[in-house]
Structure formats: C-alpha cells, structure tokens
PDB file of C-alpha atoms in Angstrom:
ATOM      1  CA  HIS A  18      -0.141  -0.130   0.053  1.00  0.00           C
ATOM      2  CA  MET A  19       1.908   2.895  -1.177  1.00  0.00           C
ATOM      3  CA  HIS A  20       1.451   6.588   0.292  1.00  0.00           C
ATOM      4  CA  SER A  21       3.942   8.313  -2.323  1.00  0.00           C
ATOM      5  CA  VAL A  22       5.748   7.859  -5.225  1.00  0.00           C
ATOM      6  CA  LEU A  23       8.951   7.215  -3.571  1.00  0.00           C
ATOM      7  CA  ILE A  24      10.826   3.842  -3.596  1.00  0.00           C
ATOM      8  CA  ASP A  25      13.548   4.168  -0.964  1.00  0.00           C
ATOM      9  CA  ASN A  26      15.280   1.263  -2.184  1.00  0.00           C
ATOM     10  CA  PRO A  27      15.689   0.558  -5.962  1.00  0.00           C
ATOM     11  CA  ALA A  28      16.565  -2.969  -5.288  1.00  0.00           C
ATOM     12  CA  MET A  29      12.782  -3.677  -4.057  1.00  0.00           C
ATOM     13  CA  VAL A  30      11.518  -2.605  -7.452  1.00  0.00           C
ATOM     14  CA  PRO A  31      11.532  -6.212  -8.883  1.00  0.00           C
ATOM     15  CA  TYR A  32       9.800  -7.706  -5.803  1.00  0.00           C
ATOM     16  CA  LEU A  33       7.346  -4.925  -5.992  1.00  0.00           C
ATOM     17  CA  ALA A  34       6.539  -5.849  -9.685  1.00  0.00           C
ATOM     18  CA  LYS A  35       5.997  -9.329  -8.808  1.00  0.00           C
ATOM     19  CA  CYS A  36       2.925  -8.328  -6.328  1.00  0.00           C
ATOM     20  CA  ARG A  37      -0.253  -9.525  -7.342  1.00  0.00           C
ATOM     21  CA  LYS A  38      -1.597  -5.886  -6.668  1.00  0.00           C
ATOM     22  CA  ILE A  39      -0.163  -2.461  -5.512  1.00  0.00           C
ATOM     23  CA  LEU A  40      -2.564  -0.148  -3.608  1.00  0.00           C
ATOM     24  CA  THR A  41      -1.999   3.408  -3.701  1.00  0.00           C
ATOM     25  CA  VAL A  42      -3.752   6.418  -2.019  1.00  0.00           C
ATOM     26  CA  SER A  43      -4.279   8.599  -5.013  1.00  0.00           C
ATOM     27  CA  ASP A  44      -4.696   8.317  -9.015  1.00  0.00           C
ATOM     28  CA  TYR A  45      -1.731  10.807  -8.994  1.00  0.00           C
ATOM     29  CA  VAL A  46       0.571   7.960  -7.434  1.00  0.00           C
ATOM     30  CA  THR A  47      -0.814   5.289  -9.872  1.00  0.00           C
ATOM     31  CA  ARG A  48      -0.012   7.395 -12.627  1.00  0.00           C
ATOM     32  CA  GLU A  49       3.482   8.538 -11.540  1.00  0.00           C
ATOM     33  CA  LEU A  50       4.569   4.804 -10.542  1.00  0.00           C
ATOM     34  CA  LYS A  51       3.213   3.874 -14.132  1.00  0.00           C
ATOM     35  CA  LYS A  52       5.417   6.653 -15.871  1.00  0.00           C
ATOM     36  CA  LYS A  53       8.587   6.383 -13.637  1.00  0.00           C
ATOM     37  CA  VAL A  54       8.978   2.526 -13.081  1.00  0.00           C
ATOM     38  CA  PRO A  55       8.894   0.502 -16.410  1.00  0.00           C
ATOM     39  CA  GLU A  56       8.715  -2.681 -14.246  1.00  0.00           C
ATOM     40  CA  PHE A  57       5.204  -1.871 -13.157  1.00  0.00           C
ATOM     41  CA  GLU A  58       3.811  -1.693 -16.773  1.00  0.00           C
ATOM     42  CA  HIS A  59       1.906  -4.965 -16.081  1.00  0.00           C
ATOM     43  CA  THR A  60       1.180  -4.924 -12.653  1.00  0.00           C
ATOM     44  CA  VAL A  61      -2.134  -4.304 -11.265  1.00  0.00           C
ATOM     45  CA  ILE A  62      -2.294  -0.855  -9.418  1.00  0.00           C
ATOM     46  CA  GLU A  63      -5.546   0.260  -7.746  1.00  0.00           C
ATOM     47  CA  LYS A  64      -6.366   3.337  -5.815  1.00  0.00           C
ATOM     48  CA  VAL A  65      -7.750   2.985  -2.373  1.00  0.00           C
ATOM     49  CA  THR A  66      -9.148   6.509  -1.129  1.00  0.00           C
ATOM     50  CA  ASN A  67      -7.423   7.544   2.302  1.00  0.00           C
ATOM     51  CA  GLY A  68      -9.485   7.933   5.414  1.00  0.00           C
ATOM     52  CA  ILE A  69      -9.244   9.703   8.462  1.00  0.00           C
ATOM     53  CA  ARG A  70     -10.386   9.567  12.109  1.00  0.00           C
ATOM     54  CA  LEU A  71     -12.742  12.712  12.467  1.00  0.00           C
ATOM     55  CA  PRO A  72     -11.374  15.411  14.585  1.00  0.00           C
ATOM     56  CA  ALA A  73     -13.527  15.535  17.812  1.00  0.00           C
ATOM     57  CA  GLU A  74     -16.655  17.995  17.665  1.00  0.00           C
ATOM     58  CA  GLU A  75     -15.600  21.458  19.471  1.00  0.00           C
ATOM     59  CA  GLY A  76     -17.954  24.044  20.409  1.00  0.00           C
ATOM     60  CA  GLU A  77     -17.498  27.782  19.627  1.00  0.00           C
ATOM     61  CA  ASP A  78     -16.152  28.087  23.362  1.00  0.00           C
ATOM     62  CA  THR A  79     -13.243  25.762  22.421  1.00  0.00           C
ATOM     63  CA  ALA A  80     -12.366  27.837  19.548  1.00  0.00           C
ATOM     64  CA  GLY A  81     -12.569  31.150  21.649  1.00  0.00           C
ATOM     65  CA  SER A  82     -10.630  29.821  24.359  1.00  0.00           C
ATOM     66  CA  LEU A  83      -7.636  29.088  21.934  1.00  0.00           C
ATOM     67  CA  ARG A  84      -7.665  32.438  20.557  1.00  0.00           C
ATOM     68  CA  LYS A  85      -7.595  33.799  23.924  1.00  0.00           C
ATOM     69  CA  PHE A  86      -4.836  31.392  24.783  1.00  0.00           C
ATOM     70  CA  TYR A  87      -2.729  32.509  21.941  1.00  0.00           C
ATOM     71  CA  GLY A  88      -3.573  36.149  22.348  1.00  0.00           C
ATOM     72  CA  ILE A  89      -5.791  36.346  18.959  1.00  0.00           C
ATOM     73  CA  HIS A  90      -8.281  38.822  18.464  1.00  0.00           C
ATOM     74  CA  LYS A  91     -11.548  37.482  18.192  1.00  0.00           C
ATOM     75  CA  ASP A  92     -12.226  39.602  15.028  1.00  0.00           C
ATOM     76  CA  ALA A  93      -8.822  38.507  13.468  1.00  0.00           C
ATOM     77  CA  CYS A  94      -8.752  36.520  10.105  1.00  0.00           C
ATOM     78  CA  VAL A  95      -6.617  33.324  11.209  1.00  0.00           C
ATOM     79  CA  PHE A  96      -4.501  31.276   8.596  1.00  0.00           C
ATOM     80  CA  LEU A  97      -3.873  27.515   9.670  1.00  0.00           C
ATOM     81  CA  TYR A  98      -0.920  25.386   8.607  1.00  0.00           C
ATOM     82  CA  MET A  99      -1.631  22.200  10.258  1.00  0.00           C
ATOM     83  CA  GLY A 100       0.842  19.169  10.142  1.00  0.00           C
ATOM     84  CA  ARG A 101       4.706  18.444  10.099  1.00  0.00           C
ATOM     85  CA  LEU A 102       6.689  21.248   9.233  1.00  0.00           C
ATOM     86  CA  SER A 103       8.977  20.359   6.621  1.00  0.00           C
ATOM     87  CA  VAL A 104      10.519  21.554   3.109  1.00  0.00           C
ATOM     88  CA  GLU A 105       8.342  19.415   0.975  1.00  0.00           C
ATOM     89  CA  LYS A 106       5.253  20.723   2.944  1.00  0.00           C
ATOM     90  CA  GLY A 107       6.051  24.238   1.872  1.00  0.00           C
ATOM     91  CA  ALA A 108       6.212  25.689   5.296  1.00  0.00           C
ATOM     92  CA  ARG A 109       8.556  28.287   4.681  1.00  0.00           C
ATOM     93  CA  GLU A 110       6.958  29.244   1.249  1.00  0.00           C
ATOM     94  CA  LEU A 111       3.909  29.998   3.382  1.00  0.00           C
ATOM     95  CA  LEU A 112       5.991  32.120   5.776  1.00  0.00           C
ATOM     96  CA  ASP A 113       7.402  34.011   2.627  1.00  0.00           C
ATOM     97  CA  ALA A 114       3.919  34.514   1.380  1.00  0.00           C
ATOM     98  CA  TYR A 115       2.627  35.924   4.549  1.00  0.00           C
ATOM     99  CA  GLU A 116       5.654  38.409   5.231  1.00  0.00           C
ATOM    100  CA  GLN A 117       5.075  39.710   1.420  1.00  0.00           C
ATOM    101  CA  GLY A 118       1.351  40.563   2.060  1.00  0.00           C
ATOM    102  CA  ASN A 119       0.250  43.368   4.219  1.00  0.00           C
ATOM    103  CA  PHE A 120      -1.703  41.390   6.681  1.00  0.00           C
ATOM    104  CA  LYS A 121      -2.394  43.802   9.439  1.00  0.00           C
ATOM    105  CA  ASN A 122      -5.679  41.980  10.843  1.00  0.00           C
ATOM    106  CA  ALA A 123      -4.639  38.265   9.946  1.00  0.00           C
ATOM    107  CA  VAL A 124      -2.728  35.788  12.069  1.00  0.00           C
ATOM    108  CA  LEU A 125      -0.746  32.818  10.732  1.00  0.00           C
ATOM    109  CA  VAL A 126      -0.987  29.632  13.001  1.00  0.00           C
ATOM    110  CA  TYR A 127       1.700  26.831  12.264  1.00  0.00           C
ATOM    111  CA  ALA A 128       0.093  23.903  14.306  1.00  0.00           C
ATOM    112  CA  GLY A 129       2.588  21.181  14.457  1.00  0.00           C
ATOM    113  CA  SER A 130       6.198  20.102  14.784  1.00  0.00           C
ATOM    114  CA  ALA A 131       9.092  19.223  12.541  1.00  0.00           C
ATOM    115  CA  ILE A 132       8.852  15.422  13.742  1.00  0.00           C
ATOM    116  CA  SER A 133       5.569  13.982  14.264  1.00  0.00           C
ATOM    117  CA  GLY A 134       4.739  13.244  17.989  1.00  0.00           C
ATOM    118  CA  SER A 135       7.950  14.914  18.769  1.00  0.00           C
ATOM    119  CA  ALA A 136       9.210  18.523  20.255  1.00  0.00           C
ATOM    120  CA  GLU A 137      12.677  17.972  18.591  1.00  0.00           C
ATOM    121  CA  MET A 138      13.575  21.016  16.741  1.00  0.00           C
ATOM    122  CA  THR A 139      15.322  21.082  13.474  1.00  0.00           C
ATOM    123  CA  SER A 140      17.387  23.817  11.934  1.00  0.00           C
ATOM    124  CA  TYR A 141      14.641  24.694   9.270  1.00  0.00           C
ATOM    125  CA  VAL A 142      12.124  25.300  11.951  1.00  0.00           C
ATOM    126  CA  LYS A 143      14.365  27.332  14.291  1.00  0.00           C
ATOM    127  CA  GLU A 144      15.055  29.574  11.360  1.00  0.00           C
ATOM    128  CA  MET A 145      11.306  30.104  10.938  1.00  0.00           C
ATOM    129  CA  MET A 146      10.848  30.793  14.378  1.00  0.00           C
ATOM    130  CA  GLN A 147      13.427  33.385  14.555  1.00  0.00           C
ATOM    131  CA  ARG A 148      11.792  35.312  11.453  1.00  0.00           C
ATOM    132  CA  ALA A 149       8.591  35.149  13.295  1.00  0.00           C
ATOM    133  CA  GLU A 150       9.990  37.006  16.423  1.00  0.00           C
ATOM    134  CA  GLN A 151       9.576  40.085  14.148  1.00  0.00           C
ATOM    135  CA  SER A 152       6.038  39.634  13.690  1.00  0.00           C
ATOM    136  CA  ASP A 153       4.563  41.240  16.837  1.00  0.00           C
ATOM    137  CA  GLY A 154       2.967  38.064  17.692  1.00  0.00           C
ATOM    138  CA  ARG A 155       1.094  37.536  14.275  1.00  0.00           C
ATOM    139  CA  VAL A 156       3.108  34.453  13.220  1.00  0.00           C
ATOM    140  CA  ILE A 157       2.696  31.691  16.100  1.00  0.00           C
ATOM    141  CA  PHE A 158       3.995  28.447  16.366  1.00  0.00           C
ATOM    142  CA  THR A 159       2.063  25.866  18.776  1.00  0.00           C
ATOM    143  CA  GLY A 160       4.127  22.739  18.772  1.00  0.00           C
ATOM    144  CA  TYR A 161       3.103  19.277  18.151  1.00  0.00           C
ATOM    145  CA  ILE A 162      -0.882  19.015  18.765  1.00  0.00           C
ATOM    146  CA  PRO A 163      -2.158  15.549  19.737  1.00  0.00           C
ATOM    147  CA  HIS A 164      -4.717  14.473  17.249  1.00  0.00           C
ATOM    148  CA  GLU A 165      -7.691  14.480  19.716  1.00  0.00           C
ATOM    149  CA  ASP A 166      -7.017  18.236  20.147  1.00  0.00           C
ATOM    150  CA  VAL A 167      -6.783  18.991  16.371  1.00  0.00           C
ATOM    151  CA  GLY A 168     -10.581  19.856  16.069  1.00  0.00           C
ATOM    152  CA  GLY A 169     -10.215  23.199  18.111  1.00  0.00           C
ATOM    153  CA  TYR A 170      -7.764  24.523  15.787  1.00  0.00           C
ATOM    154  CA  TYR A 171      -9.847  23.938  12.680  1.00  0.00           C
ATOM    155  CA  ARG A 172     -12.830  25.676  14.575  1.00  0.00           C
ATOM    156  CA  MET A 173     -10.391  28.593  15.589  1.00  0.00           C
ATOM    157  CA  ALA A 174      -9.138  29.366  12.351  1.00  0.00           C
ATOM    158  CA  ASP A 175     -10.929  30.875   9.045  1.00  0.00           C
ATOM    159  CA  ALA A 176      -8.968  29.400   6.361  1.00  0.00           C
ATOM    160  CA  LEU A 177      -6.391  26.330   6.147  1.00  0.00           C
ATOM    161  CA  VAL A 178      -3.333  26.568   4.084  1.00  0.00           C
ATOM    162  CA  VAL A 179      -1.680  23.853   2.365  1.00  0.00           C
ATOM    163  CA  PRO A 180       1.330  25.028   0.435  1.00  0.00           C
ATOM    164  CA  SER A 181       2.893  21.729  -0.683  1.00  0.00           C
ATOM    165  CA  VAL A 182       5.651  22.212  -3.031  1.00  0.00           C
ATOM    166  CA  VAL A 183       5.880  18.771  -4.112  1.00  0.00           C
ATOM    167  CA  GLY A 184       3.631  16.139  -5.366  1.00  0.00           C
ATOM    168  CA  ASP A 185       1.687  15.785  -2.021  1.00  0.00           C
ATOM    169  CA  ALA A 186      -0.019  12.238  -2.691  1.00  0.00           C
ATOM    170  CA  ALA A 187      -3.079  12.623  -0.033  1.00  0.00           C
ATOM    171  CA  PRO A 188      -2.460  14.971   2.618  1.00  0.00           C
ATOM    172  CA  LEU A 189      -4.261  13.914   5.690  1.00  0.00           C
ATOM    173  CA  THR A 190      -4.797  17.742   6.471  1.00  0.00           C
ATOM    174  CA  ILE A 191      -6.864  18.313   3.428  1.00  0.00           C
ATOM    175  CA  LEU A 192      -9.083  15.384   4.718  1.00  0.00           C
ATOM    176  CA  GLU A 193      -9.417  16.972   7.886  1.00  0.00           C
ATOM    177  CA  GLY A 194      -9.957  20.740   6.705  1.00  0.00           C
ATOM    178  CA  MET A 195     -12.831  19.196   4.499  1.00  0.00           C
ATOM    179  CA  ALA A 196     -14.166  17.348   7.293  1.00  0.00           C
ATOM    180  CA  SER A 197     -14.587  20.677   9.265  1.00  0.00           C
ATOM    181  CA  GLY A 198     -15.854  22.719   6.411  1.00  0.00           C
ATOM    182  CA  ILE A 199     -13.102  25.314   6.557  1.00  0.00           C
ATOM    183  CA  PRO A 200     -12.287  27.332   3.270  1.00  0.00           C
ATOM    184  CA  ILE A 201      -8.739  25.983   1.883  1.00  0.00           C
ATOM    185  CA  ILE A 202      -6.245  27.682   0.011  1.00  0.00           C
ATOM    186  CA  ALA A 203      -4.027  24.656  -1.462  1.00  0.00           C
ATOM    187  CA  ALA A 204      -1.312  24.282  -4.073  1.00  0.00           C
ATOM    188  CA  ARG A 205      -2.658  22.246  -7.133  1.00  0.00           C
ATOM    189  CA  VAL A 206      -0.078  19.545  -6.775  1.00  0.00           C
ATOM    190  CA  GLY A 207      -0.178  15.814  -6.425  1.00  0.00           C
ATOM    191  CA  GLY A 208      -3.419  14.062  -5.427  1.00  0.00           C
ATOM    192  CA  ILE A 209      -4.699  17.319  -4.006  1.00  0.00           C
ATOM    193  CA  PRO A 210      -7.089  18.168  -6.741  1.00  0.00           C
ATOM    194  CA  GLU A 211      -8.806  14.921  -6.812  1.00  0.00           C
ATOM    195  CA  TYR A 212      -9.539  14.909  -3.198  1.00  0.00           C
ATOM    196  CA  THR A 213     -10.987  18.295  -3.140  1.00  0.00           C
ATOM    197  CA  GLU A 214     -12.779  18.161  -6.645  1.00  0.00           C
ATOM    198  CA  HIS A 215     -16.470  18.355  -4.937  1.00  0.00           C
ATOM    199  CA  TYR A 216     -15.417  20.610  -2.128  1.00  0.00           C
ATOM    200  CA  SER A 217     -17.232  23.953  -2.446  1.00  0.00           C
ATOM    201  CA  ALA A 218     -14.572  26.055  -0.522  1.00  0.00           C
ATOM    202  CA  ILE A 219     -11.264  25.246  -2.293  1.00  0.00           C
ATOM    203  CA  SER A 220      -9.107  27.804  -3.719  1.00  0.00           C
ATOM    204  CA  TYR A 221      -6.157  26.660  -5.652  1.00  0.00           C
ATOM    205  CA  VAL A 222      -2.674  28.222  -6.043  1.00  0.00           C
ATOM    206  CA  GLU A 223      -0.528  27.154  -9.227  1.00  0.00           C
ATOM    207  CA  PRO A 224       2.833  25.596  -8.277  1.00  0.00           C
ATOM    208  CA  GLY A 225       6.260  26.609  -9.979  1.00  0.00           C
ATOM    209  CA  LYS A 226       7.915  29.837 -10.350  1.00  0.00           C
ATOM    210  CA  GLY A 227       6.124  32.786  -8.926  1.00  0.00           C
ATOM    211  CA  PHE A 228       4.249  30.261  -6.382  1.00  0.00           C
ATOM    212  CA  THR A 229       5.035  32.359  -3.190  1.00  0.00           C
ATOM    213  CA  GLU A 230       3.804  35.552  -4.872  1.00  0.00           C
ATOM    214  CA  ARG A 231       0.456  33.981  -6.152  1.00  0.00           C
ATOM    215  CA  LEU A 232       0.084  32.502  -2.276  1.00  0.00           C
ATOM    216  CA  SER A 233       0.399  35.926  -0.872  1.00  0.00           C
ATOM    217  CA  ILE A 234      -2.006  37.416  -3.336  1.00  0.00           C
ATOM    218  CA  ARG A 235      -4.506  34.478  -2.760  1.00  0.00           C
ATOM    219  CA  MET A 236      -4.338  34.965   1.133  1.00  0.00           C
ATOM    220  CA  ALA A 237      -4.581  38.755   0.805  1.00  0.00           C
ATOM    221  CA  ASP A 238      -7.873  38.467  -1.270  1.00  0.00           C
ATOM    222  CA  PHE A 239      -9.063  36.105   1.221  1.00  0.00           C
ATOM    223  CA  ALA A 240      -8.411  38.229   4.489  1.00  0.00           C
ATOM    224  CA  GLN A 241      -9.978  41.435   2.869  1.00  0.00           C
ATOM    225  CA  SER A 242     -13.134  39.513   2.957  1.00  0.00           C
ATOM    226  CA  CYS A 243     -12.795  36.951   5.863  1.00  0.00           C
ATOM    227  CA  THR A 244     -16.190  36.229   6.981  1.00  0.00           C
ATOM    228  CA  HIS A 245     -15.489  33.275   9.740  1.00  0.00           C
ATOM    229  CA  THR A 246     -17.822  30.879   7.783  1.00  0.00           C
ATOM    230  CA  ARG A 247     -18.060  27.391   7.105  1.00  0.00           C
ATOM    231  CA  VAL A 248     -19.464  25.179   4.288  1.00  0.00           C
ATOM    232  CA  THR A 249     -21.002  21.788   3.870  1.00  0.00           C
ATOM    233  CA  PRO A 250     -18.286  19.351   5.020  1.00  0.00           C
ATOM    234  CA  VAL A 251     -16.890  16.541   2.807  1.00  0.00           C
ATOM    235  CA  TYR A 252     -16.089  13.267   4.644  1.00  0.00           C
ATOM    236  CA  TYR A 253     -13.533  10.707   3.840  1.00  0.00           C
ATOM    237  CA  ASP A 254     -13.599   8.490   6.998  1.00  0.00           C
ATOM    238  CA  THR A 255     -11.778   5.443   8.049  1.00  0.00           C
ATOM    239  CA  CYS A 256     -14.731   3.235   7.675  1.00  0.00           C
ATOM    240  CA  GLN A 257     -15.030   3.528   4.249  1.00  0.00           C
ATOM    241  CA  PHE A 258     -11.320   3.408   3.715  1.00  0.00           C
ATOM    242  CA  PHE A 259     -11.228  -0.218   5.640  1.00  0.00           C
ATOM    243  CA  LYS A 260     -14.049  -1.375   3.431  1.00  0.00           C
ATOM    244  CA  SER A 261     -12.340  -0.296   0.246  1.00  0.00           C
ATOM    245  CA  PHE A 262      -8.766  -1.829   1.425  1.00  0.00           C
ATOM    246  CA  CYS A 263     -10.326  -5.043   2.325  1.00  0.00           C
ATOM    247  CA  ASN A 264     -12.422  -5.588  -0.927  1.00  0.00           C
ATOM    248  CA  ALA A 265      -9.126  -4.449  -2.902  1.00  0.00           C
ATOM    249  CA  VAL A 266      -6.883  -7.180  -1.143  1.00  0.00           C
ATOM    250  CA  ARG A 267      -9.956  -9.877  -1.518  1.00  0.00           C
ATOM    251  CA  ASP A 268     -10.171  -8.864  -5.299  1.00  0.00           C
ATOM    252  CA  GLY A 269      -6.468  -9.311  -5.744  1.00  0.00           C
ATOM    253  CA  GLU A 270      -6.573 -12.821  -3.892  1.00  0.00           C
ATOM    254  CA  ASP A 271      -9.094 -13.788  -6.419  1.00  0.00           C
ATOM    255  CA  SER A 272      -7.107 -12.757  -9.157  1.00  0.00           C
ATOM    256  CA  TYR A 273      -4.124 -14.456  -7.936  1.00  0.00           C
ATOM    257  CA  GLU A 274      -5.898 -17.854  -7.630  1.00  0.00           C
TER     258      GLU A 274
END
C-alpha cells in the first residue's frame, strides 16, 4: 500500500513488480508509478482512497478559548497550517507569502512540529521561528498537537493553507479540513485536486515559479473578505477506507488464484 511515489530502495522494484496488486492512495501516485517505473507496466495498481479519524467535535467556546490562549483577537482572520513542518510541505514558502503581504488583521498559526509526535527542533524550523519573532505575535508556532485536539484548531481558524511544493499524494490535513468545513487554500499538486474536486470552498494556487507571490495574493484576497464562515463538510472516513481496502485485497486474492 503506497502513500507516495518514492521507492527508497531501488532493489525492491523487481519484488514489488511481482506483487499480485499494488494499492495507492491517489490516482496521482498510480500515474507517477506507471510513468517512472517501467517494471510496473503489467502490474495491477488500484487506488484506495485515504480516510481519517474525524477530529472531535468542538464548540465555539473551544475556538474562543484557543484564540484567547494565543492572544488572537476574536475578529482577526486566522490562517492555519496544520501538520509536519518540513521542506516538502512548503512551510517556509507560506511564511514567505505571509511576510510579502500586508496582513494587518491576519494571524498565521503553525500547528505542528518538525517530527510528528515529537518536540524535537530542526534548523529549518528554528530559522522560521527566528523570523516569526519580528511579527509582533502575528506568526504563532504551537508545537506538536495531539490528534484529539486538532478539531479545536480547525474551529479557531478561518482558512486552512496547504502550500505543498512537491507532489503531495493525499495529505491528511486536506481531509481533516474538508471534514471541518473550513475554506482551504492549497497548491494544485499531487493528489490534492482529486480529493478536493467536490469541495465547495477550495481555492487552488498554481505551483512552480512565482508560487509564493501567487499564494500571498490569494491569502490577501481572502483576508480582505474574511467572514468566519463554514461550508458543507466532505468526509473521507476510516470506515469507508477499511471497506475499500479489504475489497481491494480480496479481489487481489481472487485474481491470484
């Protein structure tokens, strides 16, 4: 079951090619594997859409409490980055975009850490935090957030920003954002477009040269008309994932026999 197009050990390719079936999390991964790995030409590759444990329901009081805890004004427009702070996820590009814009009444919250489940710092994150010290408290780093608490952060925020700079196969942050009904600003890369195809509050930013500038403009436009609203959620839950996964494995066993 492949969650990316990366195969860390090329020596594994001949063995993977002999599998009765390879499962992927998006059509993007399937296309890239077929294109980049000639050995998979005759291998059955099937997509099993990712699923998430839905964030716990949180009331308005939780969102208000988080704003108060971080010193965020109740009327401020909050942009949320949720997840691992890493190069490929575009965390630094988001900070670049925020610094380029004129966000007097907007706050950028990084909810996550460099390594999932750990408070360990990297030079990449340290450099970003040093830059944030010049923001007068408008760029906030929360550190690692346990999954059971992430729902409150989606409730607190006005827009989720997913600035991935590589082909993100199926970011769980996108699924969580859609489940919360929050407007999403996302790079049009990897499997993101296919997962958000039917979501009414998605705004894409084209990747490549000028990405940071385009992202900054899109965020500025949103901040000017920030209405603190939600749309109809779209759910990709774990129950459907496990059903699809089991069916795909079962079909593979039948074809193998």
